PDB file of C-alpha atoms in Angstrom:
ATOM      1  CA  MET A1074     -37.133 -37.429   3.375  1.00  0.00           C
ATOM      2  CA  ALA A1075     -39.538 -35.431   5.548  1.00  0.00           C
ATOM      3  CA  GLN A1076     -39.474 -32.659   2.959  1.00  0.00           C
ATOM      4  CA  SER A1077     -41.551 -34.861   0.641  1.00  0.00           C
ATOM      5  CA  MET A1078     -44.339 -34.978   3.241  1.00  0.00           C
ATOM      6  CA  MET A1079     -47.293 -32.618   3.582  1.00  0.00           C
ATOM      7  CA  LEU A1080     -49.750 -32.540   6.471  1.00  0.00           C
ATOM      8  CA  TYR A1081     -52.937 -30.498   6.581  1.00  0.00           C
ATOM      9  CA  TRP A1082     -54.071 -30.140  10.179  1.00  0.00           C
ATOM     10  CA  CYS A1083     -56.167 -28.206  12.685  1.00  0.00           C
ATOM     11  CA  SER A1084     -55.157 -27.260  16.221  1.00  0.00           C
ATOM     12  CA  GLY A1085     -56.786 -29.341  18.949  1.00  0.00           C
ATOM     13  CA  SER A1086     -57.928 -32.121  16.637  1.00  0.00           C
ATOM     14  CA  PRO A1087     -56.986 -35.462  18.265  1.00  0.00           C
ATOM     15  CA  PRO A1088     -56.642 -37.226  14.876  1.00  0.00           C
ATOM     16  CA  CYS A1089     -54.266 -34.502  13.653  1.00  0.00           C
ATOM     17  CA  TRP A1090     -52.332 -34.448  16.892  1.00  0.00           C
ATOM     18  CA  ARG A1091     -51.670 -38.194  16.874  1.00  0.00           C
ATOM     19  CA  VAL A1092     -50.183 -38.008  13.364  1.00  0.00           C
ATOM     20  CA  MET A1093     -47.956 -35.145  14.481  1.00  0.00           C
ATOM     21  CA  ILE A1094     -46.803 -37.119  17.532  1.00  0.00           C
ATOM     22  CA  ALA A1095     -46.010 -40.092  15.285  1.00  0.00           C
ATOM     23  CA  LEU A1096     -43.985 -37.861  12.935  1.00  0.00           C
ATOM     24  CA  GLU A1097     -42.006 -36.526  15.910  1.00  0.00           C
ATOM     25  CA  GLU A1098     -41.411 -40.003  17.350  1.00  0.00           C
ATOM     26  CA  LYS A1099     -40.144 -41.234  13.973  1.00  0.00           C
ATOM     27  CA  LEU A1100     -37.732 -38.258  13.823  1.00  0.00           C
ATOM     28  CA  LEU A1101     -39.409 -36.871  10.718  1.00  0.00           C
ATOM     29  CA  GLN A1102     -39.264 -33.241  11.749  1.00  0.00           C
ATOM     30  CA  GLY A1103     -39.105 -30.789   8.877  1.00  0.00           C
ATOM     31  CA  TYR A1104     -42.176 -32.094   7.068  1.00  0.00           C
ATOM     32  CA  LYS A1105     -44.264 -29.497   5.263  1.00  0.00           C
ATOM     33  CA  HIS A1106     -47.564 -28.615   6.834  1.00  0.00           C
ATOM     34  CA  LYS A1107     -50.487 -26.241   6.623  1.00  0.00           C
ATOM     35  CA  HIS A1108     -52.357 -25.170   9.751  1.00  0.00           C
ATOM     36  CA  LEU A1109     -56.040 -24.738   8.938  1.00  0.00           C
ATOM     37  CA  ALA A1110     -58.775 -23.161  11.067  1.00  0.00           C
ATOM     38  CA  PHE A1111     -61.887 -25.174  11.874  1.00  0.00           C
ATOM     39  CA  ASP A1112     -63.922 -22.044  12.643  1.00  0.00           C
ATOM     40  CA  LYS A1113     -63.249 -20.715   9.146  1.00  0.00           C
ATOM     41  CA  ASN A1114     -63.944 -24.082   7.485  1.00  0.00           C
ATOM     42  CA  GLU A1115     -60.468 -23.946   5.958  1.00  0.00           C
ATOM     43  CA  HIS A1116     -60.239 -27.745   6.124  1.00  0.00           C
ATOM     44  CA  LYS A1117     -62.904 -27.839   3.408  1.00  0.00           C
ATOM     45  CA  CYS A1118     -60.761 -25.857   0.961  1.00  0.00           C
ATOM     46  CA  GLU A1119     -60.146 -27.074  -2.573  1.00  0.00           C
ATOM     47  CA  GLU A1120     -56.523 -27.874  -1.788  1.00  0.00           C
ATOM     48  CA  VAL A1121     -57.625 -30.428   0.797  1.00  0.00           C
ATOM     49  CA  LYS A1122     -60.538 -31.717  -1.298  1.00  0.00           C
ATOM     50  CA  ALA A1123     -58.143 -32.487  -4.137  1.00  0.00           C
ATOM     51  CA  LEU A1124     -56.433 -35.012  -1.859  1.00  0.00           C
ATOM     52  CA  ASN A1125     -59.271 -35.972   0.440  1.00  0.00           C
ATOM     53  CA  PRO A1126     -62.828 -36.150  -0.956  1.00  0.00           C
ATOM     54  CA  ARG A1127     -64.171 -36.159   2.609  1.00  0.00           C
ATOM     55  CA  ALA A1128     -62.622 -32.702   3.144  1.00  0.00           C
ATOM     56  CA  GLN A1129     -61.352 -33.686   6.588  1.00  0.00           C
ATOM     57  CA  VAL A1130     -58.147 -33.393   8.549  1.00  0.00           C
ATOM     58  CA  PRO A1131     -55.656 -34.815   8.903  1.00  0.00           C
ATOM     59  CA  THR A1132     -54.882 -35.088   5.242  1.00  0.00           C
ATOM     60  CA  PHE A1133     -51.390 -36.506   4.806  1.00  0.00           C
ATOM     61  CA  LYS A1134     -49.304 -36.863   1.653  1.00  0.00           C
ATOM     62  CA  HIS A1135     -45.892 -38.498   1.291  1.00  0.00           C
ATOM     63  CA  GLY A1136     -44.615 -38.280  -2.262  1.00  0.00           C
ATOM     64  CA  ASP A1137     -47.435 -39.747  -4.336  1.00  0.00           C
ATOM     65  CA  ILE A1138     -48.973 -41.587  -1.374  1.00  0.00           C
ATOM     66  CA  VAL A1139     -52.023 -40.025   0.262  1.00  0.00           C
ATOM     67  CA  VAL A1140     -53.288 -41.326   3.609  1.00  0.00           C
ATOM     68  CA  ASN A1141     -56.207 -39.495   5.176  1.00  0.00           C
ATOM     69  CA  GLU A1142     -57.342 -41.532   8.171  1.00  0.00           C
ATOM     70  CA  SER A1143     -55.228 -40.785  11.251  1.00  0.00           C
ATOM     71  CA  LEU A1144     -54.768 -44.405  12.359  1.00  0.00           C
ATOM     72  CA  ALA A1145     -53.847 -45.386   8.822  1.00  0.00           C
ATOM     73  CA  ALA A1146     -51.348 -42.522   8.601  1.00  0.00           C
ATOM     74  CA  CYS A1147     -49.756 -43.492  11.925  1.00  0.00           C
ATOM     75  CA  LEU A1148     -49.460 -47.149  10.914  1.00  0.00           C
ATOM     76  CA  TYR A1149     -48.072 -46.132   7.523  1.00  0.00           C
ATOM     77  CA  LEU A1150     -45.364 -44.028   9.178  1.00  0.00           C
ATOM     78  CA  GLU A1151     -44.369 -46.909  11.433  1.00  0.00           C
ATOM     79  CA  SER A1152     -44.236 -49.324   8.500  1.00  0.00           C
ATOM     80  CA  ALA A1153     -42.376 -46.996   6.132  1.00  0.00           C
ATOM     81  CA  PHE A1154     -39.888 -45.771   8.758  1.00  0.00           C
ATOM     82  CA  LYS A1155     -39.648 -48.773  11.048  1.00  0.00           C
ATOM     83  CA  SER A1156     -35.972 -48.268  11.830  1.00  0.00           C
ATOM     84  CA  HIS A1157     -36.304 -44.532  12.462  1.00  0.00           C
ATOM     85  CA  GLY A1158     -36.758 -43.078  15.911  1.00  0.00           C
ATOM     86  CA  THR A1159     -39.066 -44.806  18.382  1.00  0.00           C
ATOM     87  CA  ARG A1160     -40.273 -48.303  17.589  1.00  0.00           C
ATOM     88  CA  LEU A1161     -44.030 -47.879  17.999  1.00  0.00           C
ATOM     89  CA  ILE A1162     -45.259 -51.386  17.113  1.00  0.00           C
ATOM     90  CA  PRO A1163     -43.445 -54.259  18.867  1.00  0.00           C
ATOM     91  CA  ASP A1164     -42.439 -57.434  17.004  1.00  0.00           C
ATOM     92  CA  ASP A1165     -43.886 -59.831  19.555  1.00  0.00           C
ATOM     93  CA  PRO A1166     -47.442 -60.856  18.491  1.00  0.00           C
ATOM     94  CA  THR A1167     -48.733 -60.848  22.070  1.00  0.00           C
ATOM     95  CA  GLU A1168     -47.439 -57.338  22.665  1.00  0.00           C
ATOM     96  CA  GLN A1169     -48.745 -56.252  19.265  1.00  0.00           C
ATOM     97  CA  ALA A1170     -52.198 -57.521  20.118  1.00  0.00           C
ATOM     98  CA  LEU A1171     -52.471 -55.268  23.172  1.00  0.00           C
ATOM     99  CA  VAL A1172     -51.130 -52.236  21.280  1.00  0.00           C
ATOM    100  CA  TYR A1173     -53.711 -52.731  18.517  1.00  0.00           C
ATOM    101  CA  GLN A1174     -56.478 -53.366  21.050  1.00  0.00           C
ATOM    102  CA  ARG A1175     -55.822 -50.087  22.871  1.00  0.00           C
ATOM    103  CA  MET A1176     -55.370 -48.178  19.614  1.00  0.00           C
ATOM    104  CA  PHE A1177     -58.714 -49.132  18.162  1.00  0.00           C
ATOM    105  CA  GLU A1178     -60.460 -49.087  21.528  1.00  0.00           C
ATOM    106  CA  THR A1179     -59.575 -45.403  21.852  1.00  0.00           C
ATOM    107  CA  ASN A1180     -62.496 -44.557  19.585  1.00  0.00           C
ATOM    108  CA  ASN A1181     -64.886 -45.547  22.390  1.00  0.00           C
ATOM    109  CA  LEU A1182     -63.269 -43.101  24.807  1.00  0.00           C
ATOM    110  CA  GLN A1183     -63.207 -40.345  22.199  1.00  0.00           C
ATOM    111  CA  GLN A1184     -66.846 -40.773  21.196  1.00  0.00           C
ATOM    112  CA  LYS A1185     -68.130 -40.869  24.764  1.00  0.00           C
ATOM    113  CA  MET A1186     -66.058 -37.849  25.760  1.00  0.00           C
ATOM    114  CA  TYR A1187     -67.367 -35.869  22.772  1.00  0.00           C
ATOM    115  CA  GLU A1188     -70.977 -36.784  23.628  1.00  0.00           C
ATOM    116  CA  VAL A1189     -70.578 -35.029  26.977  1.00  0.00           C
ATOM    117  CA  ALA A1190     -67.970 -32.318  26.414  1.00  0.00           C
ATOM    118  CA  PHE A1191     -69.430 -31.121  23.109  1.00  0.00           C
ATOM    119  CA  TYR A1192     -73.075 -32.074  23.624  1.00  0.00           C
ATOM    120  CA  GLU A1193     -74.349 -28.565  22.903  1.00  0.00           C
ATOM    121  CA  HIS A1194     -72.181 -28.324  19.806  1.00  0.00           C
ATOM    122  CA  TYR A1195     -73.456 -31.550  18.233  1.00  0.00           C
ATOM    123  CA  VAL A1196     -77.091 -31.497  19.373  1.00  0.00           C
ATOM    124  CA  PRO A1197     -79.386 -28.669  18.155  1.00  0.00           C
ATOM    125  CA  GLU A1198     -80.913 -26.628  20.964  1.00  0.00           C
ATOM    126  CA  GLY A1199     -84.450 -27.871  20.381  1.00  0.00           C
ATOM    127  CA  GLU A1200     -83.341 -31.502  20.573  1.00  0.00           C
ATOM    128  CA  ARG A1201     -81.309 -31.328  23.800  1.00  0.00           C
ATOM    129  CA  LEU A1202     -82.550 -33.372  26.736  1.00  0.00           C
ATOM    130  CA  GLU A1203     -81.178 -33.445  30.261  1.00  0.00           C
ATOM    131  CA  SER A1204     -81.979 -37.156  30.411  1.00  0.00           C
ATOM    132  CA  ALA A1205     -79.868 -37.788  27.304  1.00  0.00           C
ATOM    133  CA  LEU A1206     -76.929 -35.812  28.674  1.00  0.00           C
ATOM    134  CA  LYS A1207     -77.243 -37.693  31.979  1.00  0.00           C
ATOM    135  CA  ARG A1208     -77.029 -41.023  30.122  1.00  0.00           C
ATOM    136  CA  ASN A1209     -74.025 -39.762  28.180  1.00  0.00           C
ATOM    137  CA  LYS A1210     -72.279 -38.786  31.419  1.00  0.00           C
ATOM    138  CA  GLU A1211     -72.981 -42.184  32.982  1.00  0.00           C
ATOM    139  CA  SER A1212     -71.599 -43.891  29.889  1.00  0.00           C
ATOM    140  CA  LEU A1213     -68.439 -41.765  29.995  1.00  0.00           C
ATOM    141  CA  VAL A1214     -67.911 -42.409  33.721  1.00  0.00           C
ATOM    142  CA  ALA A1215     -68.126 -46.161  33.054  1.00  0.00           C
ATOM    143  CA  GLU A1216     -65.640 -45.825  30.183  1.00  0.00           C
ATOM    144  CA  LEU A1217     -63.190 -43.897  32.358  1.00  0.00           C
ATOM    145  CA  LYS A1218     -63.369 -46.616  35.012  1.00  0.00           C
ATOM    146  CA  LEU A1219     -62.466 -49.145  32.330  1.00  0.00           C
ATOM    147  CA  TRP A1220     -59.356 -47.222  31.248  1.00  0.00           C
ATOM    148  CA  ASP A1221     -58.355 -46.503  34.821  1.00  0.00           C
ATOM    149  CA  GLY A1222     -58.591 -50.239  35.432  1.00  0.00           C
ATOM    150  CA  TYR A1223     -56.314 -50.964  32.483  1.00  0.00           C
ATOM    151  CA  LEU A1224     -53.609 -48.696  33.898  1.00  0.00           C
ATOM    152  CA  GLU A1225     -54.090 -50.054  37.414  1.00  0.00           C
ATOM    153  CA  LYS A1226     -53.527 -53.563  36.100  1.00  0.00           C
ATOM    154  CA  MET A1227     -50.418 -52.519  34.159  1.00  0.00           C
ATOM    155  CA  GLY A1228     -48.804 -51.046  37.270  1.00  0.00           C
ATOM    156  CA  LYS A1229     -47.559 -47.612  38.272  1.00  0.00           C
ATOM    157  CA  GLY A1230     -45.511 -45.799  35.658  1.00  0.00           C
ATOM    158  CA  SER A1231     -46.796 -47.983  32.828  1.00  0.00           C
ATOM    159  CA  TYR A1232     -47.840 -46.843  29.397  1.00  0.00           C
ATOM    160  CA  LEU A1233     -51.137 -47.999  27.898  1.00  0.00           C
ATOM    161  CA  ALA A1234     -49.780 -51.247  26.484  1.00  0.00           C
ATOM    162  CA  GLY A1235     -46.826 -51.985  28.730  1.00  0.00           C
ATOM    163  CA  LYS A1236     -43.550 -50.542  29.938  1.00  0.00           C
ATOM    164  CA  SER A1237     -42.684 -48.932  26.603  1.00  0.00           C
ATOM    165  CA  PHE A1238     -44.216 -45.995  24.741  1.00  0.00           C
ATOM    166  CA  THR A1239     -46.082 -47.404  21.727  1.00  0.00           C
ATOM    167  CA  MET A1240     -48.569 -46.500  19.042  1.00  0.00           C
ATOM    168  CA  ALA A1241     -51.320 -47.015  21.633  1.00  0.00           C
ATOM    169  CA  ASP A1242     -50.021 -43.936  23.455  1.00  0.00           C
ATOM    170  CA  VAL A1243     -49.621 -41.966  20.227  1.00  0.00           C
ATOM    171  CA  VAL A1244     -53.262 -42.610  19.393  1.00  0.00           C
ATOM    172  CA  CYS A1245     -54.840 -42.219  22.825  1.00  0.00           C
ATOM    173  CA  PHE A1246     -52.935 -39.406  24.529  1.00  0.00           C
ATOM    174  CA  PRO A1247     -54.598 -36.636  22.475  1.00  0.00           C
ATOM    175  CA  ILE A1248     -57.978 -37.826  23.791  1.00  0.00           C
ATOM    176  CA  ILE A1249     -56.832 -38.154  27.390  1.00  0.00           C
ATOM    177  CA  ALA A1250     -55.393 -34.618  27.269  1.00  0.00           C
ATOM    178  CA  PHE A1251     -58.920 -33.239  26.965  1.00  0.00           C
ATOM    179  CA  PHE A1252     -59.946 -34.438  30.426  1.00  0.00           C
ATOM    180  CA  PRO A1253     -57.739 -32.108  32.511  1.00  0.00           C
ATOM    181  CA  ARG A1254     -58.247 -29.318  29.985  1.00  0.00           C
ATOM    182  CA  LEU A1255     -62.035 -29.527  30.310  1.00  0.00           C
ATOM    183  CA  HIS A1256     -61.873 -29.756  34.124  1.00  0.00           C
ATOM    184  CA  CYS A1257     -62.767 -33.403  34.609  1.00  0.00           C
ATOM    185  CA  PRO A1258     -62.607 -34.177  38.361  1.00  0.00           C
ATOM    186  CA  ARG A1259     -59.359 -35.981  39.086  1.00  0.00           C
ATOM    187  CA  GLU A1260     -61.143 -38.569  41.236  1.00  0.00           C
ATOM    188  CA  ARG A1261     -63.088 -39.767  38.192  1.00  0.00           C
ATOM    189  CA  CYS A1262     -59.929 -41.119  36.575  1.00  0.00           C
ATOM    190  CA  PRO A1263     -56.908 -40.841  38.894  1.00  0.00           C
ATOM    191  CA  ARG A1264     -54.783 -43.331  36.920  1.00  0.00           C
ATOM    192  CA  LEU A1265     -55.467 -41.565  33.617  1.00  0.00           C
ATOM    193  CA  MET A1266     -54.544 -38.253  35.233  1.00  0.00           C
ATOM    194  CA  GLU A1267     -51.249 -39.759  36.464  1.00  0.00           C
ATOM    195  CA  TYR A1268     -50.636 -41.065  32.964  1.00  0.00           C
ATOM    196  CA  TYR A1269     -51.328 -37.605  31.531  1.00  0.00           C
ATOM    197  CA  GLU A1270     -48.838 -36.013  33.923  1.00  0.00           C
ATOM    198  CA  MET A1271     -46.232 -38.624  32.994  1.00  0.00           C
ATOM    199  CA  LEU A1272     -46.557 -37.996  29.247  1.00  0.00           C
ATOM    200  CA  LYS A1273     -47.393 -34.316  28.831  1.00  0.00           C
ATOM    201  CA  ASP A1274     -43.732 -33.253  28.806  1.00  0.00           C
ATOM    202  CA  ARG A1275     -42.533 -35.979  26.445  1.00  0.00           C
ATOM    203  CA  PRO A1276     -40.629 -34.188  23.631  1.00  0.00           C
ATOM    204  CA  SER A1277     -42.870 -35.449  20.813  1.00  0.00           C
ATOM    205  CA  ILE A1278     -45.987 -34.341  22.684  1.00  0.00           C
ATOM    206  CA  LYS A1279     -44.611 -30.955  23.694  1.00  0.00           C
ATOM    207  CA  ALA A1280     -43.408 -30.291  20.134  1.00  0.00           C
ATOM    208  CA  SER A1281     -46.876 -30.975  18.717  1.00  0.00           C
ATOM    209  CA  TRP A1282     -48.970 -29.424  21.503  1.00  0.00           C
ATOM    210  CA  PRO A1283     -52.005 -27.595  20.020  1.00  0.00           C
ATOM    211  CA  PRO A1284     -51.009 -23.939  19.505  1.00  0.00           C
ATOM    212  CA  HIS A1285     -54.295 -22.533  20.752  1.00  0.00           C
ATOM    213  CA  TRP A1286     -53.965 -24.630  23.937  1.00  0.00           C
ATOM    214  CA  LEU A1287     -50.640 -22.894  24.585  1.00  0.00           C
ATOM    215  CA  GLU A1288     -52.360 -19.526  24.218  1.00  0.00           C
ATOM    216  CA  LYS A1289     -55.295 -20.585  26.399  1.00  0.00           C
ATOM    217  CA  PRO A1290     -54.283 -23.551  28.612  1.00  0.00           C
ATOM    218  CA  GLU A1291     -57.737 -24.069  30.126  1.00  0.00           C
ATOM    219  CA  GLY A1292     -60.803 -24.935  28.104  1.00  0.00           C
ATOM    220  CA  PRO A1293     -64.494 -24.711  29.042  1.00  0.00           C
ATOM    221  CA  ASP A1294     -65.579 -26.634  32.127  1.00  0.00           C
ATOM    222  CA  THR A1295     -67.845 -29.030  30.217  1.00  0.00           C
ATOM    223  CA  LEU A1296     -66.539 -32.056  32.143  1.00  0.00           C
ATOM    224  CA  LYS A1297     -66.580 -30.372  35.564  1.00  0.00           C
ATOM    225  CA  ASN A1298     -69.820 -32.013  36.720  1.00  0.00           C
ATOM    226  CA  LEU A1299     -69.019 -35.494  35.475  1.00  0.00           C
TER     227      LEU A1299
END
């Protein structure tokens, strides 16, 4: 079953990581995969372009089915292998609603984190402004307070959408993992940091941990002064 799957991925990419976590949770180990290097632009190779005209990762293929957006791939895996492994989308509509809300809301956290952590990467040197970076930091701090509030409301030991691990956690954990790695002060998001500690040793997360993070556990301190 998993042998008919192919995943093209890059280490440290949150979209790739969430698909890999989903594959682990659905007990689909043994899928074929190709680890590509961002710094060599390997994700723009012809092999990927043949499946994904955007030349992006993850690019995921199962038999004749190609799914290239990470959320779509995760939802496809849950739908196609509903009875396998961890149930990631609950049946109850009310519970589903919160899972979907947190899943799609994750993009806000990701975007605001990128705008601070990778500001110098995305903004050309001549266009960088301290005032712009300051606004980005303020926006990220406000976003972190929002997510910390969600976890506070859910109660200690809770996952993002309740007492069970769901697709919300699959999608969001790879973003949250950047905060300790990039030296975000713990006091900025104490509940998120507790959540990170609770999940980082989960088998599906450990099995898919970015290889270059294992080699170099700490990243640059771009979130140190948040």
